[in-house]
Coordinates of C-alpha atoms and ligand atoms in Angstrom, one line a residue:
M193 CA 19.5 41.7 73.4
P194 CA 20.5 38.9 71.0
D195 CA 18.0 36.3 70.2
A196 CA 18.2 32.9 71.8
V197 CA 20.1 30.4 69.7
D198 CA 17.9 28.1 67.6
P199 CA 18.4 24.7 69.4
L200 CA 17.8 22.7 66.2
L201 CA 20.5 24.6 64.3
L202 CA 22.9 24.3 67.3
G203 CA 22.2 20.5 67.4
Q204 CA 22.8 20.1 63.7
R205 CA 26.2 21.9 64.0
V206 CA 27.3 19.8 67.0
V207 CA 26.4 16.6 65.2
A208 CA 28.1 17.8 62.0
V209 CA 31.3 18.4 63.8
L210 CA 31.2 15.0 65.5
E211 CA 30.4 13.1 62.3
T212 CA 33.2 14.5 60.3
G213 CA 36.3 12.3 60.3
L214 CA 37.2 9.4 62.5
R215 CA 37.8 10.4 66.1
T216 CA 41.2 9.4 67.5
A217 CA 39.9 9.6 71.1
T218 CA 36.6 9.7 73.0
Y219 CA 37.6 13.0 74.6
K220 CA 35.5 15.2 72.4
L221 CA 32.4 13.2 73.3
A222 CA 33.3 13.3 77.0
T223 CA 33.9 17.1 76.8
L224 CA 30.5 17.7 75.1
M225 CA 28.7 15.5 77.6
A226 CA 30.4 17.5 80.4
L227 CA 29.4 20.7 78.8
I228 CA 25.8 19.7 78.4
D229 CA 25.6 18.6 82.0
H230 CA 27.2 21.8 83.2
C231 CA 24.6 23.8 81.2
I232 CA 21.7 21.8 82.6
E233 CA 22.9 22.4 86.2
H234 CA 23.7 26.1 85.5
L235 CA 20.9 27.2 83.2
P236 CA 20.9 31.0 82.9
D237 CA 17.6 32.7 83.6
D238 CA 17.9 34.5 80.2
P239 CA 18.0 31.9 77.4
A240 CA 20.1 34.4 75.3
A241 CA 22.7 34.8 78.0
A242 CA 26.4 33.9 77.6
R243 CA 28.0 31.8 80.3
T244 CA 31.5 31.3 81.6
V245 CA 32.4 27.7 82.2
P246 CA 35.3 26.8 84.5
I247 CA 37.5 24.2 82.7
P248 CA 38.2 22.4 86.1
D249 CA 34.4 21.9 86.4
L250 CA 34.4 20.2 83.0
A251 CA 37.5 18.2 84.1
H252 CA 35.6 16.9 87.2
R253 CA 32.7 15.8 85.0
V254 CA 35.0 14.1 82.5
L255 CA 36.8 12.4 85.4
E256 CA 33.3 11.2 86.6
L257 CA 32.6 9.8 83.1
Y258 CA 35.9 7.8 82.9
W259 CA 35.8 6.8 86.5
R260 CA 33.7 3.7 85.7
Q261 CA 35.1 3.2 82.2
V262 CA 38.8 2.6 83.3
R263 CA 37.7 -0.5 85.2
P264 CA 39.0 -3.6 83.3
F265 CA 36.4 -5.1 80.9
E266 CA 36.6 -8.9 80.7
G267 CA 40.2 -8.6 81.8
H268 CA 41.1 -5.9 79.3
E269 CA 41.9 -2.2 79.8
L270 CA 39.7 -0.5 77.2
R271 CA 41.5 1.8 74.8
Q272 CA 39.9 5.2 74.6
S273 CA 42.2 6.6 71.9
T274 CA 44.2 5.4 69.0
G275 CA 47.4 7.2 70.0
E276 CA 49.9 5.9 72.5
R277 CA 49.3 8.4 75.2
A278 CA 45.9 8.0 76.8
R279 CA 46.2 11.0 79.1
I280 CA 42.8 11.2 80.6
P281 CA 42.3 7.5 81.3
R282 CA 45.8 7.4 82.7
A283 CA 45.1 10.4 85.0
V284 CA 41.9 8.7 86.2
T285 CA 43.6 5.4 86.8
A286 CA 46.4 7.0 88.8
F287 CA 43.8 8.7 91.0
R288 CA 41.9 5.5 91.4
S289 CA 45.1 3.7 92.5
A290 CA 46.0 6.4 94.9
A291 CA 42.5 6.4 96.5
G292 CA 42.7 2.6 97.2
P293 CA 39.6 0.4 97.0
A294 CA 37.1 3.2 97.3
R295 CA 33.5 2.4 96.5
S296 CA 32.5 5.7 94.8
L297 CA 34.2 8.7 93.3
A298 CA 33.0 10.8 96.3
A299 CA 34.7 8.4 98.7
A300 CA 37.9 8.5 96.6
M301 CA 37.9 12.3 96.7
N302 CA 37.6 12.1 100.5
S303 CA 40.4 9.6 100.9
A304 CA 43.0 11.1 98.5
P305 CA 42.5 14.9 98.0
P306 CA 46.0 15.6 96.6
A307 CA 45.7 12.8 94.0
Y308 CA 42.3 14.2 93.1
E309 CA 43.8 17.7 92.6
T310 CA 46.6 16.2 90.4
A311 CA 44.1 14.4 88.2
I312 CA 41.9 17.5 87.8
D313 CA 44.9 19.6 86.9
E314 CA 46.1 17.1 84.3
I315 CA 42.6 16.6 82.8
T316 CA 42.1 20.4 82.7
L317 CA 45.3 20.9 80.7
C318 CA 44.4 18.0 78.4
L319 CA 40.9 19.4 77.7
A320 CA 42.4 22.8 76.9
Q321 CA 45.1 21.3 74.6
Q322 CA 43.0 18.7 72.8
P323 CA 39.2 18.5 72.8
L324 CA 38.3 22.1 73.7
F325 CA 40.8 23.4 71.2
R326 CA 39.6 21.0 68.4
L327 CA 35.9 20.6 69.1
Q328 CA 34.8 23.3 66.7
R329 CA 37.4 22.5 64.0
V330 CA 36.7 20.1 61.2
P331 CA 39.8 17.8 61.2
G332 CA 42.5 19.2 58.9
A333 CA 41.0 22.7 58.9
Q334 CA 43.3 25.6 59.9
T335 CA 40.6 27.7 61.5
G336 CA 37.6 26.8 63.4
D337 CA 34.0 27.8 63.2
R338 CA 33.3 29.2 66.6
F339 CA 29.6 28.5 67.3
L340 CA 29.9 27.2 71.0
Y341 CA 32.6 29.3 72.7
D342 CA 35.6 31.5 72.0
D343 CA 38.6 29.2 71.5
S344 CA 41.0 31.8 70.1
F345 CA 43.4 31.5 73.2
L346 CA 43.6 27.7 73.1
H347 CA 46.3 25.7 71.3
S348 CA 47.8 22.3 71.6
G349 CA 50.8 23.6 73.5
I350 CA 49.0 25.9 76.0
S351 CA 50.6 25.7 79.5
R352 CA 48.8 25.3 82.8
S353 CA 49.9 28.8 83.9
A354 CA 48.8 30.4 80.6
L355 CA 45.5 28.8 81.1
R356 CA 45.2 30.0 84.7
A357 CA 46.1 33.5 83.5
R358 CA 43.1 33.3 81.2
G359 CA 40.8 32.5 84.1
D360 CA 40.8 28.7 83.6
A361 CA 37.5 29.0 81.8
I362 CA 35.8 29.2 78.4
D363 CA 33.1 31.7 77.5
L364 CA 30.1 30.1 75.9
L365 CA 28.6 32.4 73.2
P366 CA 25.2 34.0 73.9
G367 CA 22.3 31.5 73.9
V368 CA 24.6 28.4 73.8
A369 CA 24.1 27.4 77.4
A370 CA 20.3 27.3 77.2
G371 CA 20.5 25.7 73.8
L372 CA 22.7 22.8 74.9
A373 CA 20.5 22.3 78.0
R374 CA 17.4 22.0 75.8
L375 CA 19.1 19.6 73.5
A376 CA 20.3 17.3 76.3
G377 CA 17.6 14.7 75.8
L378 CA 18.5 14.3 72.1
L379 CA 22.2 14.8 72.2
K380 CA 23.2 12.7 75.2
P381 CA 21.9 9.4 73.9
A382 CA 23.5 10.1 70.5
L383 CA 26.8 10.9 72.1
E384 CA 26.7 7.6 74.1
I385 CA 26.0 5.6 70.9
M386 CA 29.0 7.3 69.2
W387 CA 31.2 6.6 72.2
V388 CA 30.3 2.9 72.3
D389 CA 31.1 2.7 68.5
D390 CA 34.4 4.4 69.1
V391 CA 35.4 2.0 71.9
R392 CA 34.5 -0.9 69.7
R393 CA 36.6 0.5 66.9
M394 CA 39.6 1.1 69.2
N395 CA 39.4 -2.3 70.9
K396 CA 39.6 -5.0 68.3
F397 CA 38.8 -7.7 70.8
L398 CA 35.3 -6.4 71.1
H399 CA 33.2 -8.2 68.6
A400 CA 29.7 -7.4 67.9
D401 CA 28.4 -10.2 70.2
V402 CA 30.4 -9.1 73.2
P403 CA 28.3 -8.7 76.3
D404 CA 27.0 -5.4 77.4
I405 CA 29.8 -3.0 76.6
A406 CA 27.3 0.0 76.7
G407 CA 26.4 -1.1 80.2
H408 CA 30.0 -1.2 81.2
L409 CA 30.7 2.3 79.8
F410 CA 27.5 4.1 80.9
G411 CA 25.3 1.8 83.0
R412 CA 24.5 2.6 86.6
D413 CA 26.4 0.6 89.1
R414 CA 23.8 -1.7 90.5
T415 CA 26.2 -3.4 93.0
A416 CA 27.1 -0.1 94.6
L417 CA 23.4 1.1 94.6
A418 CA 22.5 -1.8 96.8
A419 CA 24.1 -0.1 99.7
V420 CA 21.3 2.5 99.7
R421 CA 18.5 0.0 100.0
G422 CA 18.7 -0.9 103.7
P423 CA 19.1 2.6 105.1
F424 CA 16.3 4.0 102.8
K425 CA 13.9 1.3 103.9
E426 CA 14.7 2.2 107.5
A427 CA 14.3 5.9 107.0
F428 CA 11.4 6.0 104.5
G429 CA 9.6 2.7 105.0
P430 CA 9.7 -0.4 102.7
H431 CA 7.4 1.0 100.1
C432 CA 7.7 2.0 96.4
F433 CA 8.2 5.7 96.2
Y434 CA 5.8 5.9 93.3
C435 CA 2.9 3.5 94.0
R436 CA 3.4 2.8 97.7
A437 CA 3.4 -1.0 97.1
R438 CA 5.2 -2.9 99.8
L439 CA 8.7 -3.9 98.6
P440 CA 10.5 -7.3 98.5
V441 CA 14.0 -7.5 99.8
D442 CA 15.7 -7.1 96.4
N443 CA 13.7 -4.2 95.0
P444 CA 15.3 -1.8 92.4
I445 CA 16.7 1.6 93.3
D446 CA 15.4 4.2 90.9
H447 CA 17.0 7.4 89.7
V448 CA 14.2 10.0 89.7
L449 CA 15.9 12.3 87.2
P450 CA 16.8 9.7 84.6
W451 CA 20.4 8.4 84.8
S452 CA 20.6 8.6 81.0
L453 CA 19.9 12.3 81.1
V454 CA 21.8 13.7 84.1
G455 CA 23.8 10.7 85.5
I456 CA 23.4 11.9 89.1
D457 CA 23.9 9.2 91.7
G458 CA 23.5 11.4 94.8
L459 CA 21.0 10.1 97.4
A460 CA 18.7 13.1 96.7
N461 CA 18.1 11.6 93.2
L462 CA 17.5 8.0 94.4
V463 CA 14.3 6.3 95.6
L464 CA 13.1 2.8 96.4
A465 CA 10.8 1.5 93.7
C466 CA 8.9 -1.7 92.9
A467 CA 10.1 -3.6 89.7
R468 CA 6.8 -2.7 88.0
C469 CA 7.2 1.1 88.4
N470 CA 10.9 1.0 87.7
T471 CA 10.5 -0.9 84.4
D472 CA 7.6 1.2 83.3
K473 CA 9.4 4.5 84.0
R474 CA 12.8 3.5 82.4
H475 CA 14.3 6.7 80.9
A476 CA 11.1 8.8 81.0
L477 CA 11.1 12.2 82.5
P478 CA 9.0 12.1 85.7
A479 CA 6.1 14.4 86.3
V480 CA 7.1 17.6 88.1
D481 CA 5.1 16.8 91.2
I482 CA 7.2 13.6 91.6
V483 CA 10.4 15.6 91.6
D484 CA 8.8 18.1 94.0
R485 CA 8.0 15.1 96.3
V486 CA 11.5 13.7 96.1
L487 CA 13.1 17.1 96.8
G488 CA 10.7 17.5 99.7
R489 CA 11.9 14.4 101.5
D490 CA 13.4 14.8 105.0
R491 CA 16.8 16.3 104.3
D492 CA 18.2 15.4 107.8
A493 CA 17.3 11.8 107.2
L494 CA 19.2 11.9 103.9
E495 CA 22.2 13.6 105.4
Q496 CA 22.3 11.0 108.2
I497 CA 22.3 8.2 105.6
A498 CA 25.0 10.1 103.6
D499 CA 27.2 10.1 106.7
Q500 CA 26.4 6.5 107.5
I501 CA 27.3 5.0 104.1
R502 CA 29.7 7.8 102.9
W503 CA 27.5 8.6 99.9
P504 CA 26.8 12.3 99.1
T505 CA 23.2 13.5 98.8
E506 CA 24.1 16.0 96.0
Y507 CA 20.9 17.8 96.9
Q508 CA 21.8 21.1 95.4
R509 CA 23.0 19.4 92.2
V510 CA 19.8 17.4 91.8
Q511 CA 17.7 20.6 92.4
A512 CA 19.8 22.6 89.9
A513 CA 19.5 19.7 87.3
A514 CA 15.8 19.5 87.8
R515 CA 15.4 23.2 87.3
G516 CA 17.6 23.0 84.1
I517 CA 15.7 20.1 82.7
Y518 CA 12.1 21.3 83.2
R519 CA 12.7 24.9 82.2
G520 CA 14.1 23.6 78.9
Q521 CA 11.0 21.5 78.2
P522 CA 8.4 22.7 75.7
P523 CA 5.0 23.1 77.4
G524 CA 2.7 20.1 76.9
V525 CA 5.5 17.4 76.8
A526 CA 4.4 14.1 78.3
T527 CA 5.9 13.2 81.6
W528 CA 5.7 9.9 83.6
A529 CA 3.2 10.2 86.4
G530 CA 3.2 6.6 87.7
Y531 CA 2.6 3.1 86.4
K532 CA 1.0 3.4 82.9
S533 CA 0.1 7.0 83.6
S534 CA 1.3 10.3 82.1
V535 CA 0.6 14.0 82.5
R536 CA 1.5 16.9 80.4
W537 CA 4.2 19.3 81.7
D538 CA 2.5 22.5 82.5
L539 CA 4.4 25.7 83.4
A540 CA 1.4 26.7 85.5
F541 CA 2.5 24.2 88.1
A542 CA 5.8 25.8 89.2
P543 CA 7.3 24.6 92.4
V544 CA 9.8 26.8 94.3
W545 CA 12.8 25.0 93.0
L546 CA 11.9 25.9 89.4
E547 CA 12.3 29.5 90.2
G548 CA 15.4 31.4 91.2
T549 CA 18.9 31.4 89.8
T550 CA 21.6 28.9 90.1
S551 CA 25.1 30.0 89.4
Ligands
ZN630 ZN1 5.6 1.0 92.4

């Protein structure tokens, strides 16, 4: 059996590829983020295992990333590439228009399934022809250095049918899936910073003092989250999930698994919090028993709220992401256990959801 990939070496190679040459589009960054998220949610039991990743799954995650970003920023459409054809933002925008004024991506998928399929098809093809084909190649080089997946069948002119004939998937090399999942906490913030830099470079009207461009690109959607507050208070009581303090009318909604790490907005990852706990927790990884408590909430109540406000619970996804995150943590890492309190992550405390396999 091959050894697990050294995550440090893997991370260095990923960063080296990204730091070489000016990017002409943000697609490589989006593809890597999608790949990392996939690996977190589909962590193999064996750290040295290979993994097949469906490209349409990556396309959905990429669509999710651009879903917010294609909204106009201060009246401008943000450029995400230096070329004329912005294929991915264009596909996302077309789907957004077809879906009408939908509040969330999930609602848009419900209201316009054919437009969603068209967008996924176009993004799948674009990923295969551009970022997936080029990700492991230093710009200008004829051949790549395959350290993530086999890209020998990809080229800039591959057709949709040829891609389908190859299974519509890429095969990650042994150990890469576990390695990328372990690196998520380091790589994802770095990718976001590179992305914000790229968007500034590609949009000359964005000066250094422009308001929160990072928030526009990657922030959580506070306005939309407000829809959760009322139903959650009714179902679970008007108390902070963490400290049980009674909540005011405008309390924050907190992502239990940090938004910056997994970006999951499903109801199963959301709780009511007081401002004090919310601010103190920020991007910290919560203690495992907090995640255990959030996954143990009344699922019928969550499903009812999901129906009522047309907002998916994404329970399975939250559970899979939690498993991927904690299994990749080194023992002894500090986790947030409540206001100004932390505990060390200890493998001995292993709730049911940490076991088993997700595929
Ligand atoms: Zn609190």
